[in-house]
Short mmCIF file of C-alpha atoms in Angstrom, two decimals:
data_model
loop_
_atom_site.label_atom_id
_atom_site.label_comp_id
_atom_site.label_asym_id
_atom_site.label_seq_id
_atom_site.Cartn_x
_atom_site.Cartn_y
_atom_site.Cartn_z
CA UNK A 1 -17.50 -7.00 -55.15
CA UNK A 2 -18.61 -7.07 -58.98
CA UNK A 3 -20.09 -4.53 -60.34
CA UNK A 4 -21.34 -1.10 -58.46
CA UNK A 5 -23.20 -1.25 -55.39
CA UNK A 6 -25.62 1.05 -54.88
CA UNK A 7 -24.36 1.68 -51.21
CA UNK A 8 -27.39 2.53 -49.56
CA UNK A 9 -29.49 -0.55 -49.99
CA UNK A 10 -26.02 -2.65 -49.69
CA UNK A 11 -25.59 -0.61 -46.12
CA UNK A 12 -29.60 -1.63 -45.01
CA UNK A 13 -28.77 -5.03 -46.03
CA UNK A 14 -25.70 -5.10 -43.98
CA UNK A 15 -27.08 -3.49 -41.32
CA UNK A 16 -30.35 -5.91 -41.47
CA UNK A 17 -28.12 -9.04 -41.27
CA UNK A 18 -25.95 -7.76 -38.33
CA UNK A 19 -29.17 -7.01 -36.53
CA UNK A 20 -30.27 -10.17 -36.58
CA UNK A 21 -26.89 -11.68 -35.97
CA UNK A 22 -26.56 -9.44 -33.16
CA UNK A 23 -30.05 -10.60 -31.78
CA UNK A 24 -29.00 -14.17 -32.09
CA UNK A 25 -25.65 -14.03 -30.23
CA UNK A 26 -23.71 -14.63 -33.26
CA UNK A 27 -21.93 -11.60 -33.18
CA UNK A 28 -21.36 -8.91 -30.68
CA UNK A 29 -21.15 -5.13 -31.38
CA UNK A 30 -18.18 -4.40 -29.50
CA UNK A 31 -16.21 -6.71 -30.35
CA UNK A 32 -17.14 -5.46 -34.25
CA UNK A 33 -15.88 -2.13 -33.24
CA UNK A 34 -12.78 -3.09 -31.64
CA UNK A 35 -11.73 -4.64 -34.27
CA UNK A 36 -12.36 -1.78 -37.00
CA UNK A 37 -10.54 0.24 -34.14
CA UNK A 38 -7.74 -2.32 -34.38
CA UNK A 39 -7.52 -1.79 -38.27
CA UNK A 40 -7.41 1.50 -38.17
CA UNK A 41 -4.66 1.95 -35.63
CA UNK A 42 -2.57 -0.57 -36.30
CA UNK A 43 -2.58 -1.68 -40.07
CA UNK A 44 -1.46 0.10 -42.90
CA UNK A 45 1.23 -0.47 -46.19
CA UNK A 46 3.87 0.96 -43.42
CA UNK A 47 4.15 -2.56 -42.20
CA UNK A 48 4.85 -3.83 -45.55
CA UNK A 49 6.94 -1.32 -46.66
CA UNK A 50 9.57 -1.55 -43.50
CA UNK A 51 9.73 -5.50 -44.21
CA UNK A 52 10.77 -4.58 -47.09
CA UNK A 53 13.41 -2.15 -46.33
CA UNK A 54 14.53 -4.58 -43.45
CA UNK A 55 14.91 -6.74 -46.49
CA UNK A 56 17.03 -4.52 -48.14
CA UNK A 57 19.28 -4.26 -45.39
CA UNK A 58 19.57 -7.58 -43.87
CA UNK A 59 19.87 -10.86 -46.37
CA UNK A 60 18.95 -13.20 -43.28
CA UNK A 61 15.33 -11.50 -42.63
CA UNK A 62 15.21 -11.39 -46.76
CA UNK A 63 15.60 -15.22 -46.97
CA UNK A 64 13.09 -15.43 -43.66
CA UNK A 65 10.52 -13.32 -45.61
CA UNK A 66 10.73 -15.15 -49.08
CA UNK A 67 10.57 -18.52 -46.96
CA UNK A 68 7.76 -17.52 -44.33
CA UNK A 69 6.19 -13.85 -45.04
CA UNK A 70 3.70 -14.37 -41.63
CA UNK A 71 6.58 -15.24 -39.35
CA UNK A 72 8.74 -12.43 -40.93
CA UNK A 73 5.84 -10.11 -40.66
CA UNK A 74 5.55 -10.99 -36.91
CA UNK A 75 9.41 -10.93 -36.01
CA UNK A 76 8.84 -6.78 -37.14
CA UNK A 77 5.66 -6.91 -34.59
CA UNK A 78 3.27 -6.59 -37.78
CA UNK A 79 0.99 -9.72 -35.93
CA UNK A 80 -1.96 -9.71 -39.04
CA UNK A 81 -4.72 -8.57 -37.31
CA UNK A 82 -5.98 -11.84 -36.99
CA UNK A 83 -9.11 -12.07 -38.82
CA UNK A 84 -8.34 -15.95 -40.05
CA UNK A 85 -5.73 -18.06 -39.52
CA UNK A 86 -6.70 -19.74 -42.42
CA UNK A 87 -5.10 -16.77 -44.76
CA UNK A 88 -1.18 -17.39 -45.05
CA UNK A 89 1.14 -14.26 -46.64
CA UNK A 90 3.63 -15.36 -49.05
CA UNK A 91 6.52 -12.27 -50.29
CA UNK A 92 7.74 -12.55 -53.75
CA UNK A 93 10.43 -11.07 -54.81
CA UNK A 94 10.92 -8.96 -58.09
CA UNK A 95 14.54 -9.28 -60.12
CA UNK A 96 16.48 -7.70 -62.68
CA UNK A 97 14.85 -10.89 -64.77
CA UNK A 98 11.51 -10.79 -63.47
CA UNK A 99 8.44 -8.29 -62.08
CA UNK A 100 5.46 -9.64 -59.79
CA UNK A 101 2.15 -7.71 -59.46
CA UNK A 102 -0.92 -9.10 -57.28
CA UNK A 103 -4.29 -9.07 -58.16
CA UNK A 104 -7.91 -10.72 -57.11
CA UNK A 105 -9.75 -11.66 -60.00
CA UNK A 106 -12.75 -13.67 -58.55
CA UNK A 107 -12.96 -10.57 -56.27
CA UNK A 108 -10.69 -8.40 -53.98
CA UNK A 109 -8.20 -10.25 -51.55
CA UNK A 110 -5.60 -8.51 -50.50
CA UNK A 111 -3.39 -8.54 -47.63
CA UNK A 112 -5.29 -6.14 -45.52
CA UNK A 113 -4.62 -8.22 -41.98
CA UNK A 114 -0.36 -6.66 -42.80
CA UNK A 115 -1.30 -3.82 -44.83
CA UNK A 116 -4.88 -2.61 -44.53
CA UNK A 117 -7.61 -1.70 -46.76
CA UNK A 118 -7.32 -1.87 -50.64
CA UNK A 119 -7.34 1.00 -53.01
CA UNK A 120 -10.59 1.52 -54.72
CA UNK A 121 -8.71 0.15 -58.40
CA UNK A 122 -7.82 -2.94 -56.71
CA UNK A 123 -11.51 -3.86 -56.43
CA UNK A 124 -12.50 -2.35 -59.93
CA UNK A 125 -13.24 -5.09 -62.73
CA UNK A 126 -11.14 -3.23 -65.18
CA UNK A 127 -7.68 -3.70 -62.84
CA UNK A 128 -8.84 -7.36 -61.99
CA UNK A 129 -10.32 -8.30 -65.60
CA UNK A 130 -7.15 -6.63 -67.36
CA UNK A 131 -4.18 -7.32 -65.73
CA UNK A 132 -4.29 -11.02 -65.95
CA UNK A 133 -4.95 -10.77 -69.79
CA UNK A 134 -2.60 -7.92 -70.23
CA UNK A 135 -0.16 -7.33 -67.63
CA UNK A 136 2.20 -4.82 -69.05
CA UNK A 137 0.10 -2.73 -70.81
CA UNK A 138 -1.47 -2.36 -67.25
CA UNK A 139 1.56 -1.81 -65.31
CA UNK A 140 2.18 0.84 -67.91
CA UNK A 141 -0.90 2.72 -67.59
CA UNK A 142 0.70 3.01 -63.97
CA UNK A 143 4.24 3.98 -65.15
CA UNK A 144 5.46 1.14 -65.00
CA UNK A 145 7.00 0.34 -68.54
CA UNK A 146 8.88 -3.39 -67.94
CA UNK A 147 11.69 -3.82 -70.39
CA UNK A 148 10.44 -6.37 -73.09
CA UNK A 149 12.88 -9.11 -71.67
CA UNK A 150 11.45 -9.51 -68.45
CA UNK A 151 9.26 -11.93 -67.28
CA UNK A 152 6.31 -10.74 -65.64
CA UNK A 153 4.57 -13.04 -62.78
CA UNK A 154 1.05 -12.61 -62.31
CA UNK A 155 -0.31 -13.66 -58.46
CA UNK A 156 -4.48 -14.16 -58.29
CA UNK A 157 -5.38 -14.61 -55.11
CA UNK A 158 -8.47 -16.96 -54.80
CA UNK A 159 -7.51 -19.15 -51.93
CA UNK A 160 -6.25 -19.02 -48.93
CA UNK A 161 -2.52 -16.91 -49.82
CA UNK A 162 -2.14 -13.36 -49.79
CA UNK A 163 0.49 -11.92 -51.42
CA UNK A 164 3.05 -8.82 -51.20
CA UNK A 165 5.88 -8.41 -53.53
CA UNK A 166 9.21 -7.38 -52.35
CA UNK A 167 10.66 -4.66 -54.92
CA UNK A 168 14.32 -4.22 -55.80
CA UNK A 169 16.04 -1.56 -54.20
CA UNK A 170 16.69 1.53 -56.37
CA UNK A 171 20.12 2.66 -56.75
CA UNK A 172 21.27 5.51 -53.88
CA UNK A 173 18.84 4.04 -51.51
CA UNK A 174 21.42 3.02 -49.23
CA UNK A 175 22.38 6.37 -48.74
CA UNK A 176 19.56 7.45 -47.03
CA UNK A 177 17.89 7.01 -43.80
CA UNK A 178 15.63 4.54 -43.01
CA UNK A 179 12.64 6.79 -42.57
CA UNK A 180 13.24 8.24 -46.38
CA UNK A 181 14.06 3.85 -47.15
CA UNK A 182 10.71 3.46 -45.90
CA UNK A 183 9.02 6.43 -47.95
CA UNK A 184 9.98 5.41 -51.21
CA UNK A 185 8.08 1.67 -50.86
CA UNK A 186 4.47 3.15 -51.55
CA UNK A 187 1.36 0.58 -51.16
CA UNK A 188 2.23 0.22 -55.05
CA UNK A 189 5.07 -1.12 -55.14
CA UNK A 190 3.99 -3.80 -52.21
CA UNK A 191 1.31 -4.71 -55.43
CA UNK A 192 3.35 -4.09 -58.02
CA UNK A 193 1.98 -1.61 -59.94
CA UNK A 194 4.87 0.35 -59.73
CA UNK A 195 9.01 0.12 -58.63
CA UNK A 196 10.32 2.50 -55.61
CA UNK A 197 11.79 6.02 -56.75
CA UNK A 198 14.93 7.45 -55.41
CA UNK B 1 0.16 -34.25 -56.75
CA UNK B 2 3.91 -32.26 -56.24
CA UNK B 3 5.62 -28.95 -57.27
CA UNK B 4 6.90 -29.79 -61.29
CA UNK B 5 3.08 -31.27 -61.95
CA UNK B 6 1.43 -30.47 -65.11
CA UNK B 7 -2.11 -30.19 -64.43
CA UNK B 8 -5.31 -29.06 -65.72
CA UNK B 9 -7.83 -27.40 -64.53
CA UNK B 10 -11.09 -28.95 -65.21
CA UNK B 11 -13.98 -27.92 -67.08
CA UNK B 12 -15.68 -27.20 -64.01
CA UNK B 13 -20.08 -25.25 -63.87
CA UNK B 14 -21.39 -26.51 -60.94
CA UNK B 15 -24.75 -24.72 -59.90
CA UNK B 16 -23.27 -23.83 -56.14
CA UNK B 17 -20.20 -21.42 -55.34
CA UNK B 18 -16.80 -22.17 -56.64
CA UNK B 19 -13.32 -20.43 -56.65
CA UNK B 20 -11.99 -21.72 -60.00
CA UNK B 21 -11.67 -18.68 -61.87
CA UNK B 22 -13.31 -19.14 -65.27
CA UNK B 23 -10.24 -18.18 -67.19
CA UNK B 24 -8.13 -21.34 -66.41
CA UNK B 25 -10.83 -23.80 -66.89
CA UNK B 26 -9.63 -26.45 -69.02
CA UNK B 27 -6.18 -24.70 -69.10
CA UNK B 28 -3.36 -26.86 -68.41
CA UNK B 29 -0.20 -25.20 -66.26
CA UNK B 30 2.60 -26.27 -63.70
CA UNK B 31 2.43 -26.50 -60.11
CA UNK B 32 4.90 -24.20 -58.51
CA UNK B 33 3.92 -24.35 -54.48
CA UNK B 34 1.96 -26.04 -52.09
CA UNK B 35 -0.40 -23.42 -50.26
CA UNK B 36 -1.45 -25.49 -47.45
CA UNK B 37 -5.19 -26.41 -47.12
CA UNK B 38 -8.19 -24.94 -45.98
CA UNK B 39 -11.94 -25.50 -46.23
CA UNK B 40 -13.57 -26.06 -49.51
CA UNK B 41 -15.25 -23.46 -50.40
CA UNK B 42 -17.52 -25.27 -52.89
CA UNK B 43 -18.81 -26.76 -49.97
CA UNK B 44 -18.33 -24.41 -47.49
CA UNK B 45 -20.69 -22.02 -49.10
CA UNK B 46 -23.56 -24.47 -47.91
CA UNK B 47 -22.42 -25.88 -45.02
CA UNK B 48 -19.72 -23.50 -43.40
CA UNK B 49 -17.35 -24.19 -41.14
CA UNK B 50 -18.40 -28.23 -41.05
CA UNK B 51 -16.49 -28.23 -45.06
CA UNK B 52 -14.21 -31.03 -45.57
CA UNK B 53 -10.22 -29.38 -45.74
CA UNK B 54 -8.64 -29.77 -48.84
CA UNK B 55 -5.08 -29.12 -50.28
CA UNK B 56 -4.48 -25.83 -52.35
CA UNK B 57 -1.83 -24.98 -55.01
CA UNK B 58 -0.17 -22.17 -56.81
CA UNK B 59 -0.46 -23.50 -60.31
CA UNK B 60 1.53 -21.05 -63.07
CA UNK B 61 -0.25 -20.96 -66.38
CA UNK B 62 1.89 -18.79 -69.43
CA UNK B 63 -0.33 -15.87 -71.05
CA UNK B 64 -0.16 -17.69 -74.51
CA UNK B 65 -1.88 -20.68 -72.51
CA UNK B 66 -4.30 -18.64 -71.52
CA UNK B 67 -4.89 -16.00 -73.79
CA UNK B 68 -3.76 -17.66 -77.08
CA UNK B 69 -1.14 -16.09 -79.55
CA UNK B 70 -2.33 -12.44 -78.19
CA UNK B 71 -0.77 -13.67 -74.55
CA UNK B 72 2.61 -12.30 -73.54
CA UNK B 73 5.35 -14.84 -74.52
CA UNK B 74 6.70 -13.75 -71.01
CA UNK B 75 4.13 -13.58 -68.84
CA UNK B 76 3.06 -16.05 -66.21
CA UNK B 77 -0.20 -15.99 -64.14
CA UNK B 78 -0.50 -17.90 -60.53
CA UNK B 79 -3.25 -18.76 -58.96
CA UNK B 80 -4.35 -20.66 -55.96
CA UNK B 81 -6.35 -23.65 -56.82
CA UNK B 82 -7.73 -26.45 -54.76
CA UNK B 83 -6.93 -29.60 -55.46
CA UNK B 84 -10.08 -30.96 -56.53
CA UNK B 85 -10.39 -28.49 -59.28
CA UNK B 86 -6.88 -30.16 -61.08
CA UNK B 87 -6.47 -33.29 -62.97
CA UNK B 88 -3.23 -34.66 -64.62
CA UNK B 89 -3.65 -34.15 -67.92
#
């Protein structure tokens, strides 16, 4: 992921190297597909966005998620697509006192099993390169200006934990229903890039 | 090694793979979590899935650790380290 791929010889590589895993029996076509079908149909920030909200409104599944993100994910039916077992979700939670954002630096993890694919800046080397070094002139390129007194917690994901951050709730939220609760937490805010909107 | 550890990372250039990211080489920071384990991916990028487990953890590192005076005074990074990469300091 460093750098920019010039797609077409990165797609004949690819497509090379599942030939000849195909030919050896290390891999099996189908079962490629199904799971990009799987991906498609059952993963996106929605999952992440109504643990949050179920966060919002329930301290028990709040406490659940902060202790064990996986098992929370899986009590909503959000399984993780089960690509590795090896990769473990942890939620962190932002405060009045303190604001989390995710990154990759070495290149681009992400919690796609619970919330699908990236956005293209995730992977870029000026989000990755930049936001460890400077984290809140970053957030406020987004629009996300952080009041000086709050501590801002960086997560790089380089092993084996994938992280989501659990916003606060804005103020009114309550009022509304839980489809327009579930609206206002955008893929961003599950980075941290940016704080839900009433 | 235990949450409340200061640690540093060390000054790690092996010629294989290796998930140390260069900016907290040599930087010292606190252990805030235990990750778990999983396969060492120094080794694991030769021999696969045969790679000896090891324990990972979240170490916290302040900007001015890691960036010098120009770091934020309130700024933390995290990352996941294995724990052959840390040494007390």
């Amino acid at each position: 992921m460093t750098g920019h791929h010039r797609n077409g010889e990165l797609q004949a590589r690819v497509n090379a190297l599942l030939a000849l895993a195909e030919e050896r029996g290390i891999v099996d076509r189908e079962e490629i597909d199904r799971r990009i079908e799987t991906l498609d149909r059952s993963v996106s920030p929605v999952n992440g966005a109504r643990m949050v909200v179920r966060a919002w409104n329930d301290d028990g599944y709040r406490e659940r998620l902060l202790g064990d993100a996986g098992a929370a994910a899986a009590e909503l039916g959000v399984a993780g697509g089960g690509y590795s077992s090896e990769i473990r979700l942890h939620a962190v939670a932002n405060t009045p006192e303190l604001h989390n954002v995710v990154v990759c630096t070495l290149c681009s993890c992400y919690p796609l099993a619970w919330l699908g694919p990236p956005p293209a800046w995730y992977k870029s080397e000026a989000y990755r390169s930049r936001v460890v070094r400077d984290p809140r002139g970053v957030l406020a390129e987004f629009g996300t200006t952080l009041p000086d007194d709050v501590e801002v917690r960086v997560w790089d994901a380089s092993a084996e934990a994938r992280y989501l951050v659990v916003p606060m709730a804005p103020d009114g939220v309550d009022a509304l229903p839980d489809d327009e609760q579930l609206a206002v937490v955008t893929r961003d805010c599950l980075i941290g890039v940016a704080v839900p909107q009433v | 090694m235990k949450a409340g550890d200061r640690v540093r990372v060390r000054a790690l250039n092996p010629p294989g793979h290796n998930r140390a990211p260069s900016y907290v080489r040599g930087r010292t920071g606190v252990v805030v979590r235990p990750v778990g384990d999983g396969r060492f991916p120094d080794e694991a990028a030769a021999v696969g899935a045969d790679a000896r487990r090891e324990a990972i953890w979240t170490v916290a590192f302040t900007g001015r650790e890691l960036w010098g005076p120009d770091g934020g005074a309130r700024d933390l990074v995290h990352v996941d380290l294995f724990e052959s990469y840390l040494e007390h300091p």
